[in-house]
Short mmCIF file of C-alpha atoms in Angstrom, two decimals:
data_model
loop_
_atom_site.label_atom_id
_atom_site.label_comp_id
_atom_site.label_asym_id
_atom_site.label_seq_id
_atom_site.Cartn_x
_atom_site.Cartn_y
_atom_site.Cartn_z
CA MET J 132 92.72 108.71 99.36
CA THR J 133 93.90 111.61 101.49
CA ALA J 134 96.86 112.10 99.15
CA ALA J 135 94.53 112.38 96.18
CA ARG J 136 92.43 114.77 98.17
CA SER J 137 95.34 117.02 99.09
CA VAL J 138 96.46 117.06 95.44
CA LEU J 139 92.92 118.10 94.52
CA THR J 140 92.90 120.84 97.15
CA GLY J 141 96.30 121.94 95.90
CA LEU J 142 94.99 122.18 92.36
CA LEU J 143 91.97 124.14 93.54
CA HIS J 144 94.36 126.86 94.70
CA TYR J 145 95.34 127.38 91.09
CA TRP J 146 91.80 128.08 89.86
CA PRO J 147 92.85 131.61 88.74
CA LEU J 148 95.05 129.95 86.12
CA ALA J 149 92.10 128.00 84.70
CA LEU J 150 90.02 131.17 84.75
CA ILE J 151 92.68 133.06 82.79
CA VAL J 152 92.77 130.34 80.12
CA VAL J 153 88.97 130.37 79.80
CA LEU J 154 88.81 134.18 79.64
CA TRP J 155 91.63 134.21 77.10
CA ASP J 156 89.70 131.80 74.85
CA LEU J 157 86.46 133.76 75.27
CA TRP J 158 88.23 137.02 74.48
CA VAL J 159 89.62 135.60 71.20
CA VAL J 160 86.36 133.95 70.16
CA VAL J 161 84.02 136.79 71.09
CA ASN J 162 86.12 139.37 69.29
CA GLY J 163 86.62 137.06 66.34
CA TYR J 164 90.37 137.60 66.26
CA THR J 165 92.37 135.76 63.64
CA GLU J 166 95.30 133.61 64.59
CA THR J 167 97.71 136.40 63.61
CA VAL J 168 96.20 138.77 66.14
CA ALA J 169 95.74 136.32 69.00
CA PRO J 170 95.74 132.54 68.88
CA ARG J 171 93.38 130.47 71.01
CA PRO J 172 94.98 128.86 74.06
CA TRP J 173 94.54 125.34 72.71
CA ALA J 174 96.66 126.12 69.64
CA VAL J 175 99.33 127.62 71.86
CA PHE J 176 99.38 124.65 74.20
CA ALA J 177 99.55 122.36 71.18
CA ASP J 178 102.61 124.21 69.89
CA VAL J 179 104.35 123.95 73.25
CA GLY J 180 103.43 120.29 73.58
CA ALA J 181 104.58 119.37 70.10
CA ASN J 182 107.84 121.34 70.19
CA VAL J 183 109.16 120.88 73.70
CA GLY J 184 112.64 120.47 72.25
CA GLU J 185 112.43 123.95 70.73
CA TYR J 186 111.53 125.56 74.02
CA VAL J 187 113.77 123.68 76.46
CA PRO J 188 117.19 125.20 75.57
CA ASP J 189 115.84 128.75 75.78
CA LEU J 190 113.90 127.93 78.92
CA ALA J 191 117.05 126.53 80.52
CA TYR J 192 119.05 129.58 79.45
CA THR J 193 116.54 131.99 80.94
CA LEU J 194 116.32 129.93 84.12
CA VAL J 195 120.10 129.91 84.52
CA MET J 196 120.33 133.66 83.80
CA SER J 197 117.51 134.42 86.27
CA LEU J 198 119.00 132.33 89.05
CA ALA J 199 122.55 133.53 88.45
CA GLY J 200 121.37 137.16 88.26
CA LEU J 201 119.33 136.70 91.42
CA GLY J 202 122.35 135.18 93.13
CA LEU J 203 124.69 137.95 92.01
CA GLY J 204 122.20 140.71 92.89
CA THR J 205 121.59 139.14 96.29
CA LEU J 206 125.31 138.85 96.98
CA ALA J 207 125.93 142.48 96.01
CA ALA J 208 122.93 143.56 98.10
CA LEU J 209 124.22 141.63 101.12
CA ILE J 210 127.63 143.25 100.84
CA ALA J 211 126.11 146.71 100.40
CA GLY J 212 123.64 146.07 103.23
CA ILE J 213 126.42 145.03 105.61
CA GLY J 214 128.38 148.15 104.64
CA VAL J 215 125.38 150.36 105.36
CA TRP J 216 124.83 148.59 108.69
CA ARG J 217 128.46 148.95 109.64
CA SER J 218 129.17 152.54 108.75
CA ALA J 219 127.19 155.74 108.35
CA ALA J 220 129.72 156.95 105.78
CA ILE J 221 129.16 153.92 103.56
CA SER J 222 125.43 154.34 104.07
CA GLY J 223 125.68 157.92 102.86
CA VAL J 224 127.25 156.73 99.61
CA VAL J 225 125.45 153.48 98.95
CA THR J 226 121.88 154.37 99.85
CA PRO J 227 121.45 157.28 97.38
CA ALA J 228 123.23 155.25 94.69
CA ALA J 229 120.81 152.37 95.26
CA LEU J 230 117.86 154.77 95.06
CA VAL J 231 119.12 156.27 91.81
CA LEU J 232 119.67 152.79 90.39
CA ARG J 233 116.13 151.99 91.39
CA SER J 234 114.66 155.12 89.80
CA VAL J 235 116.21 154.73 86.36
CA PRO J 236 113.90 152.60 84.17
CA VAL J 237 115.61 149.36 83.33
CA THR J 238 114.80 149.77 79.62
CA ALA J 239 116.85 152.95 79.66
CA MET J 240 119.69 151.18 81.40
CA ILE J 241 119.91 148.22 79.03
CA PRO J 242 121.46 150.05 76.02
CA VAL J 243 124.05 151.68 78.29
CA ILE J 244 125.02 148.45 79.99
CA ALA J 245 125.07 146.64 76.64
CA ARG J 246 127.51 149.29 75.41
CA LEU J 247 129.70 148.69 78.42
CA LEU J 248 129.57 144.92 78.64
CA GLY J 249 128.76 143.97 75.05
CA TYR J 250 125.68 142.39 73.50
CA ASN J 251 126.10 139.09 75.25
CA ASP J 252 125.32 137.01 78.31
CA SER J 253 127.10 139.26 80.77
CA THR J 254 124.72 142.12 79.96
CA VAL J 255 121.70 139.87 80.55
CA LEU J 256 123.26 138.78 83.81
CA ALA J 257 124.11 142.34 84.85
CA ILE J 258 120.57 143.60 84.13
CA THR J 259 119.03 140.77 86.13
CA ALA J 260 121.41 141.35 89.01
CA ILE J 261 120.69 145.10 89.04
CA ILE J 262 116.94 144.51 89.12
CA CYS J 263 117.32 142.03 91.97
CA PHE J 264 119.68 144.23 93.94
CA PHE J 265 117.33 146.83 95.37
CA PRO J 266 114.67 144.74 97.14
CA VAL J 267 117.28 142.44 98.68
CA PHE J 268 119.34 145.46 99.72
CA VAL J 269 116.39 147.13 101.46
CA PHE J 270 115.37 143.93 103.24
CA THR J 271 118.96 143.19 104.26
CA VAL J 272 119.40 146.63 105.81
CA SER J 273 116.16 146.38 107.77
CA GLY J 274 116.86 142.75 108.68
CA LEU J 275 120.31 143.53 110.05
CA ALA J 276 118.84 146.34 112.12
CA SER J 277 116.10 144.12 113.52
CA ALA J 278 118.25 142.19 116.01
CA SER J 279 116.61 142.42 119.43
CA GLN J 280 118.03 144.67 122.13
CA SER J 281 118.49 141.66 124.40
CA GLY J 282 120.52 139.91 121.71
CA ARG J 283 122.75 142.96 121.27
CA ASP J 284 123.17 143.25 125.04
CA LEU J 285 124.11 139.59 125.18
CA PHE J 286 126.86 139.96 122.59
CA ALA J 287 128.07 143.15 124.28
CA VAL J 288 128.46 141.50 127.69
CA LEU J 289 130.10 138.49 126.08
CA GLY J 290 132.72 140.88 124.76
CA ALA J 291 132.01 140.03 121.11
CA SER J 292 133.78 141.87 118.32
CA THR J 293 131.76 143.66 115.65
CA ALA J 294 132.56 140.92 113.13
CA THR J 295 131.43 138.19 115.52
CA THR J 296 128.24 140.08 116.38
CA LEU J 297 127.52 140.53 112.67
CA ARG J 298 128.13 136.91 111.87
CA ARG J 299 126.52 135.24 114.85
CA LEU J 300 123.67 137.66 115.56
CA HIS J 301 122.76 140.24 112.93
CA LEU J 302 123.17 138.17 109.78
CA LEU J 303 121.20 135.25 111.18
CA THR J 304 118.52 137.62 112.45
CA ALA J 305 118.30 139.07 108.94
CA VAL J 306 117.85 135.69 107.26
CA PRO J 307 114.00 135.72 107.31
CA SER J 308 113.93 139.23 105.80
CA ILE J 309 116.44 138.24 103.14
CA MET J 310 114.37 135.17 102.30
CA VAL J 311 111.25 137.35 101.88
CA ALA J 312 113.25 139.58 99.54
CA ILE J 313 114.39 136.58 97.50
CA ARG J 314 110.84 135.25 97.26
CA ILE J 315 109.39 138.51 95.97
CA THR J 316 112.37 139.10 93.69
CA ALA J 317 112.59 135.65 92.07
CA PRO J 318 109.76 136.20 89.53
CA THR J 319 111.13 139.67 88.79
CA ALA J 320 114.48 138.07 88.00
CA VAL J 321 112.78 136.01 85.28
CA LEU J 322 111.12 139.15 83.95
CA ALA J 323 114.41 141.06 83.95
CA ALA J 324 116.32 138.27 82.22
CA MET J 325 113.64 137.99 79.55
CA LEU J 326 113.53 141.72 78.96
CA ALA J 327 117.29 141.81 78.49
CA GLU J 328 117.12 138.79 76.19
CA PHE J 329 114.29 140.39 74.23
CA LEU J 330 116.24 143.57 73.64
CA ILE J 331 119.81 142.38 73.15
CA GLY J 332 120.09 138.64 73.63
CA ALA J 333 120.87 135.80 71.31
CA HIS J 334 119.32 133.13 73.54
CA GLY J 335 116.56 132.65 76.04
CA LEU J 336 112.80 132.95 76.16
CA GLY J 337 112.97 136.69 75.53
CA HIS J 338 114.91 136.09 72.34
CA LEU J 339 112.64 133.21 71.34
CA PHE J 340 109.64 135.50 71.76
CA SER J 341 111.15 138.33 69.76
CA THR J 342 112.17 135.95 66.93
CA ALA J 343 108.80 134.21 66.82
CA ARG J 344 107.05 137.57 66.70
CA SER J 345 109.19 138.81 63.81
CA TYR J 346 108.32 135.69 61.81
CA MET J 347 104.66 136.08 62.75
CA GLU J 348 104.67 132.67 64.44
CA MET J 349 101.98 133.69 66.89
CA ASP J 350 101.51 130.23 68.39
CA ARG J 351 105.21 130.17 69.20
CA ALA J 352 105.26 133.72 70.55
CA TRP J 353 102.30 133.10 72.81
CA GLY J 354 103.70 129.71 73.74
CA THR J 355 106.85 131.47 74.90
CA ALA J 356 104.72 133.77 77.04
CA VAL J 357 102.94 130.78 78.57
CA VAL J 358 106.23 129.01 79.27
CA ALA J 359 107.71 132.19 80.75
CA THR J 360 104.67 132.61 82.99
CA ALA J 361 105.02 129.04 84.18
CA LEU J 362 108.72 129.59 84.84
CA SER J 363 107.97 132.77 86.77
CA VAL J 364 105.33 131.05 88.91
CA LEU J 365 107.66 128.11 89.50
CA THR J 366 110.52 130.30 90.68
CA PHE J 367 108.11 132.00 93.06
CA VAL J 368 106.84 128.68 94.41
CA GLY J 369 110.41 127.40 94.68
CA ALA J 370 111.58 130.53 96.48
CA ARG J 371 108.61 130.29 98.83
CA ALA J 372 109.41 126.67 99.67
CA LEU J 373 113.04 127.64 100.26
CA GLU J 374 111.95 130.54 102.45
CA ARG J 375 109.72 128.32 104.57
CA ALA J 376 112.44 125.74 105.06
CA VAL J 377 115.09 128.32 105.91
CA VAL J 378 112.90 130.43 108.18
CA ALA J 379 111.82 127.33 110.11
CA ARG J 380 115.51 126.66 110.68
CA VAL J 381 116.42 130.08 112.06
CA THR J 382 113.40 131.04 114.16
CA MET U 79 127.59 129.90 161.90
CA THR U 80 126.16 132.01 164.68
CA SER U 81 122.91 131.28 166.41
CA THR U 82 121.49 134.67 165.45
CA ALA U 83 119.86 133.71 162.24
CA VAL U 84 118.64 137.12 161.17
CA ARG U 85 119.79 140.54 162.13
CA SER U 86 116.41 142.19 162.10
CA PRO U 87 116.59 145.94 161.75
CA GLN U 88 115.20 148.11 164.51
CA ARG U 89 115.70 151.63 163.23
CA LEU U 90 114.95 152.54 159.67
CA PRO U 91 116.60 153.42 157.46
CA ILE U 92 120.09 152.35 158.37
CA ASP U 93 122.89 152.49 155.88
CA ARG U 94 125.36 149.88 156.94
CA PRO U 95 128.88 150.55 155.81
CA ALA U 96 129.71 148.35 152.86
CA PRO U 97 132.56 145.86 153.26
CA VAL U 98 135.92 147.34 152.53
CA THR U 99 137.23 145.90 149.31
CA GLY U 100 139.93 146.49 146.80
CA SER U 101 138.07 144.80 144.00
CA GLY U 102 134.57 143.54 143.43
CA ILE U 103 131.92 145.94 142.20
CA ALA U 104 131.82 149.55 143.36
CA LEU U 105 129.36 152.30 142.43
CA ARG U 106 130.06 155.68 143.95
CA GLY U 107 127.64 158.60 143.73
CA VAL U 108 126.22 157.23 140.51
CA SER U 109 123.50 159.17 138.73
CA LYS U 110 121.92 158.26 135.44
CA GLU U 111 119.73 160.50 133.35
CA TYR U 112 117.96 159.57 130.16
CA PRO U 113 117.33 162.46 127.82
CA LEU U 114 113.70 162.85 126.83
CA LYS U 115 112.40 165.21 124.19
CA ARG U 116 112.83 168.98 124.48
CA LYS U 117 115.72 169.26 126.90
CA THR U 118 113.90 167.38 129.68
CA SER U 119 115.41 164.24 131.08
CA LEU U 120 114.44 161.33 133.23
CA ARG U 121 116.58 160.80 136.30
CA ALA U 122 116.69 157.05 136.88
CA LEU U 123 119.42 157.01 139.54
CA ASP U 124 120.49 159.74 141.91
CA GLY U 125 123.70 159.52 143.90
CA LEU U 126 123.67 155.77 144.32
CA ASP U 127 126.42 154.06 146.33
CA LEU U 128 126.77 150.32 146.19
CA GLU U 129 129.55 147.86 146.76
CA VAL U 130 129.75 144.16 146.20
CA ALA U 131 132.75 142.45 147.76
CA PRO U 132 134.59 139.70 145.87
CA GLY U 133 132.71 136.44 146.30
CA GLU U 134 129.72 138.20 147.80
CA PHE U 135 126.11 137.70 146.68
CA VAL U 136 124.18 140.95 146.82
CA ALA U 137 120.51 141.27 145.97
CA LEU U 138 119.20 144.61 144.82
CA LEU U 139 115.55 145.00 145.78
CA GLY U 140 113.28 147.77 144.66
CA PRO U 141 109.88 148.69 143.33
CA SER U 142 109.51 148.35 139.58
CA GLY U 143 110.83 151.31 137.67
CA CYS U 144 113.24 152.32 140.43
CA GLY U 145 116.33 151.87 138.27
CA LYS U 146 117.45 148.44 139.48
CA SER U 147 118.04 147.21 135.98
CA THR U 148 119.85 150.44 135.18
CA VAL U 149 122.33 149.64 137.97
CA LEU U 150 122.90 146.25 136.41
CA ARG U 151 123.33 147.69 132.93
CA LEU U 152 125.88 150.15 134.30
CA VAL U 153 127.82 147.35 135.97
CA ALA U 154 127.65 145.30 132.76
CA GLY U 155 129.12 148.21 130.83
CA LEU U 156 126.03 148.46 128.62
CA GLU U 157 125.47 152.05 129.69
CA GLU U 158 127.54 154.91 131.01
CA ALA U 159 126.77 156.76 134.23
CA SER U 160 125.83 160.44 133.86
CA ALA U 161 127.75 161.19 137.04
CA GLY U 162 129.79 159.23 139.56
CA ALA U 163 132.02 156.22 139.08
CA VAL U 164 131.32 152.59 138.30
CA ASP U 165 134.24 150.25 138.82
CA VAL U 166 134.53 146.51 138.50
CA GLU U 167 137.76 145.25 139.97
CA GLY U 168 138.91 148.84 139.99
CA ARG U 169 138.48 149.27 136.25
CA PRO U 170 135.76 150.37 133.84
CA PRO U 171 133.08 147.69 133.61
CA ALA U 172 133.34 147.19 129.83
CA GLN U 173 136.89 145.95 130.39
CA LEU U 174 135.60 142.85 132.14
CA ALA U 175 133.25 142.07 129.24
CA ARG U 176 136.10 142.54 126.79
CA GLU U 177 138.12 139.98 128.72
CA HIS U 178 135.17 137.55 128.60
CA ARG U 179 135.03 137.36 132.39
CA LEU U 180 131.48 138.62 132.85
CA GLY U 181 128.40 136.43 133.08
CA VAL U 182 124.98 138.00 132.65
CA ALA U 183 121.49 136.49 132.71
CA PHE U 184 118.91 138.98 131.54
CA GLN U 185 115.21 139.24 132.17
CA GLU U 186 114.77 138.03 128.61
CA HIS U 187 116.69 134.83 128.09
CA ALA U 188 118.09 136.06 124.74
CA LEU U 189 118.78 132.54 123.53
CA LEU U 190 119.56 132.38 119.83
CA PRO U 191 116.54 130.73 118.19
CA TRP U 192 118.55 129.10 115.40
CA ALA U 193 120.98 127.36 117.72
CA SER U 194 120.49 124.26 119.84
CA ILE U 195 120.58 124.55 123.61
CA ARG U 196 124.08 123.10 123.56
CA SER U 197 125.26 125.69 121.00
CA ASN U 198 123.62 128.47 122.99
CA VAL U 199 125.50 127.47 126.13
CA ALA U 200 128.71 127.09 124.08
CA LEU U 201 128.26 130.56 122.53
CA PRO U 202 130.51 132.38 125.04
CA PHE U 203 133.39 130.09 124.09
CA GLN U 204 132.90 130.81 120.39
CA VAL U 205 132.53 134.55 120.92
CA ALA U 206 135.71 134.56 123.00
CA GLY U 207 137.48 132.65 120.21
CA ARG U 208 138.25 129.74 122.51
CA PRO U 209 137.79 126.07 121.71
CA VAL U 210 134.44 124.88 123.07
CA ASP U 211 134.96 122.90 126.26
CA ASP U 212 132.39 120.19 125.61
CA ARG U 213 132.78 118.71 129.04
CA ARG U 214 132.17 122.05 130.71
CA VAL U 215 129.06 122.60 128.56
CA ASP U 216 127.76 119.15 129.43
CA ASP U 217 128.43 119.71 133.12
CA LEU U 218 126.62 123.04 133.07
CA LEU U 219 123.63 121.59 131.25
CA ARG U 220 123.44 118.85 133.86
CA LEU U 221 123.90 121.41 136.62
CA VAL U 222 120.85 123.38 135.50
CA GLY U 223 118.88 120.19 134.87
CA LEU U 224 118.91 120.32 131.09
CA GLY U 225 120.77 117.07 130.48
CA GLY U 226 119.04 115.30 127.57
CA PHE U 227 117.87 118.58 126.02
CA GLU U 228 121.20 119.43 124.40
CA ASN U 229 119.89 119.22 120.88
CA ALA U 230 116.53 120.87 121.47
CA ARG U 231 115.96 124.34 120.08
CA PRO U 232 114.91 127.12 122.48
CA LYS U 233 111.36 127.23 121.11
CA GLN U 234 110.89 123.60 122.05
CA LEU U 235 111.59 124.29 125.73
CA SER U 236 109.42 125.76 128.47
CA GLY U 237 110.08 129.22 129.86
CA GLY U 238 111.81 127.85 132.95
CA MET U 239 114.10 125.65 130.90
CA ARG U 240 115.06 128.58 128.69
CA GLN U 241 115.94 130.65 131.73
CA ARG U 242 118.05 127.82 133.07
CA ALA U 243 119.83 127.55 129.72
CA ALA U 244 120.52 131.29 129.91
CA ILE U 245 122.01 130.85 133.38
CA ALA U 246 124.16 127.96 132.15
CA ARG U 247 125.35 130.24 129.34
CA ALA U 248 126.16 133.00 131.83
CA LEU U 249 128.31 130.53 133.79
CA ALA U 250 130.01 128.97 130.76
CA LEU U 251 133.34 130.82 130.94
CA ASP U 252 133.64 130.64 134.74
CA PRO U 253 132.96 134.37 135.07
CA ASP U 254 134.47 136.41 137.87
CA VAL U 255 131.35 138.53 138.10
CA LEU U 256 127.80 137.32 137.64
CA LEU U 257 124.92 139.70 137.00
CA LEU U 258 121.35 138.47 137.20
CA ASP U 259 118.48 140.71 136.13
CA GLU U 260 115.30 139.09 137.42
CA PRO U 261 116.29 135.91 135.65
CA PHE U 262 113.20 134.13 136.96
CA GLY U 263 110.82 137.06 136.55
CA ALA U 264 108.63 135.36 133.99
CA LEU U 265 108.25 132.10 135.89
CA ASP U 266 105.44 130.81 138.07
CA ALA U 267 105.97 130.70 141.82
CA VAL U 268 106.73 126.99 142.06
CA THR U 269 109.27 126.94 139.22
CA ARG U 270 110.76 130.11 140.57
CA ARG U 271 111.30 128.57 143.98
CA ARG U 272 112.92 125.54 142.41
CA MET U 273 115.15 127.77 140.28
CA ASN U 274 116.16 129.73 143.37
CA ALA U 275 117.22 126.51 145.07
CA GLU U 276 119.23 125.51 142.00
CA LEU U 277 120.89 128.89 141.76
CA ALA U 278 121.79 128.75 145.45
CA ARG U 279 123.34 125.33 144.92
CA ILE U 280 125.29 126.48 141.84
CA TRP U 281 126.49 129.56 143.67
CA SER U 282 127.56 127.62 146.77
CA GLU U 283 129.80 125.49 144.55
CA GLN U 284 131.74 128.46 143.18
CA GLN U 285 131.26 131.70 145.01
CA ILE U 286 131.19 134.21 142.23
CA THR U 287 130.79 137.92 142.91
CA THR U 288 127.09 138.21 142.15
CA LEU U 289 124.63 141.05 141.81
CA LEU U 290 121.02 139.94 141.59
CA VAL U 291 118.30 142.41 140.67
CA THR U 292 114.84 141.38 141.77
CA HIS U 293 111.54 142.61 143.12
CA ASP U 294 110.87 139.29 144.83
CA VAL U 295 111.69 139.59 148.53
CA ASP U 296 111.70 135.82 149.20
CA GLU U 297 114.15 135.30 146.38
CA ALA U 298 116.49 137.97 147.73
CA VAL U 299 116.41 136.55 151.27
CA LEU U 300 116.95 132.98 150.06
CA LEU U 301 119.92 133.79 147.88
CA ALA U 302 121.80 136.84 149.09
CA ASP U 303 124.51 137.54 151.64
CA ARG U 304 123.39 141.13 151.71
CA ILE U 305 120.25 142.89 150.50
CA VAL U 306 120.16 146.46 149.27
CA VAL U 307 116.75 148.13 149.05
CA MET U 308 116.33 150.99 146.65
CA THR U 309 113.90 153.88 146.78
CA GLY U 310 111.46 154.65 144.01
CA ARG U 311 112.64 156.76 141.09
CA PRO U 312 115.10 158.36 141.13
CA GLY U 313 116.79 155.33 142.65
CA ARG U 314 118.93 155.66 145.75
CA VAL U 315 119.99 153.17 148.36
CA ARG U 316 117.39 153.24 151.06
CA TYR U 317 118.47 150.41 153.27
CA THR U 318 121.06 147.67 153.48
CA CYS U 319 120.95 144.54 155.58
CA THR U 320 122.94 141.35 155.95
CA VAL U 321 121.20 138.02 155.73
CA ASP U 322 122.67 135.78 158.41
CA ILE U 323 120.56 132.74 157.72
CA PRO U 324 123.00 129.84 157.41
CA ARG U 325 123.38 128.13 154.05
CA PRO U 326 122.18 125.96 152.52
CA ARG U 327 118.83 127.68 152.81
CA GLY U 328 116.42 124.92 151.97
CA ALA U 329 112.64 124.89 151.93
CA ASP U 330 112.61 124.55 155.73
CA VAL U 331 114.22 127.98 156.06
CA THR U 332 111.19 129.60 154.45
CA ARG U 333 109.07 128.41 157.37
CA THR U 334 111.26 129.93 160.10
CA PRO U 335 110.19 133.10 161.93
CA GLU U 336 113.57 134.69 161.10
CA PHE U 337 112.88 134.31 157.41
CA HIS U 338 109.40 135.73 157.78
CA GLY U 339 110.58 138.57 159.97
CA LEU U 340 113.13 139.67 157.41
CA VAL U 341 110.71 139.24 154.51
CA ASP U 342 108.07 141.31 156.31
CA THR U 343 110.53 144.10 157.11
CA LEU U 344 111.80 144.25 153.56
CA THR U 345 108.30 144.08 152.11
CA ALA U 346 107.23 146.99 154.30
CA MET U 347 110.27 148.87 153.09
CA LEU U 348 109.34 148.22 149.48
CA ASP U 349 105.78 149.39 150.14
CA SER U 350 106.92 152.71 151.51
CA ALA U 351 109.49 152.99 148.74
CA ASP U 352 106.63 152.68 146.30
CA GLU U 353 104.83 155.57 147.94
CA THR U 354 107.78 157.87 147.51
CA ALA U 355 107.94 157.01 143.81
#
């Protein structure tokens, strides 16, 4: 009874999704668009439902690329963040580089990186990692700096080395910030992976979308968009659950 | 012990000569200035002299903002004096911390929120790169009355329990010098009194060179061998007296006229110190 109720309440939180579907349908019907311009949601859902096997491999590929890219970007950001925390000289090199990396539009970067790494998985991975790097980097730097004065004093009077203080105080203090960064970056990782797939890839939802569009399979193209949206939302929800669990552990 | 329980001061202020020591804690002519904006600075301490003999328990009393905590931070090696010398065992204070022989309990307990109480008390071992002495940790937890709470996290404990855990942590490595910065400041009067009794018991078991910073006169009289009263900012030593009340100083001591006499004198001293601030 209560379980059913909580499920219902949970579903109610997703009313914007239902609204989007209804507005989408209205928009198509009211404007009298043909299927080639914009299919109705029901046709799209039908295509996804009837061809799950067509979607799953590309979905899995994009998911793996997103997660691996997020992992790589996070790892690089942690290393850079620790460097910046540790030394002003490293900070002077890394921080402007990170800002430049952030300022260059990713679409401009993709051809260059594809030239360097080849038109293959590693480019997709690299693009995703680069997109994920900046937010995690910024949150890591601020998280490392957020250790309380009393905590720093404690480690000082205990005679702790810099490495010990980093490991036992600053890194653990930074965990909540890093988890926030991962939560807000996770959907972006999906977006980045898809963009790279769309432009250069041979697999993944981005590639599926670009192929479907070239063959004017609008149900399939829109179906890919729906699946990608679902994947994006799911990574966000997953990252949020992870964040809650981890933050409860360290605070 | 002598029958004279309290040496009550007649003339004020009297600077008693500090015990002659080769080691212990020594501050000589220490001044500390904090730079503020535009070339101005705040003088927290001005020509302060203070000695703590080995194995002695000294309480540093003073109005709030008089620089008591600054003295403690100087002795802990967390800050450098602007002028004068701070020595612990005849060497710079940071040396003692580096050798993991310093125990400090701060105003804020500074327990690590992600670690259990047991891990928090074991932290000094890990930081020093020594194997954790589980028996020692257990003994300490029992000593401060936290047996059975080993696996609790700090947020699950009351304020008093957290402070006790912090004191257990300060004692973990058998420090040669113990620094206490109003460790019971945030506690209610009853818990505070109980904590004082526990600290006195712990200290009587192993007489560590101890410097306690407090603004609570009762606490100072209950715990210390010697009490040093500071003036308002900039902090100087205003008055020093020895507490001759025999140990253990239980609850009955707080009802004796000697205790009250000393508390009244010191309270009056703090009042006038406040006025000069």
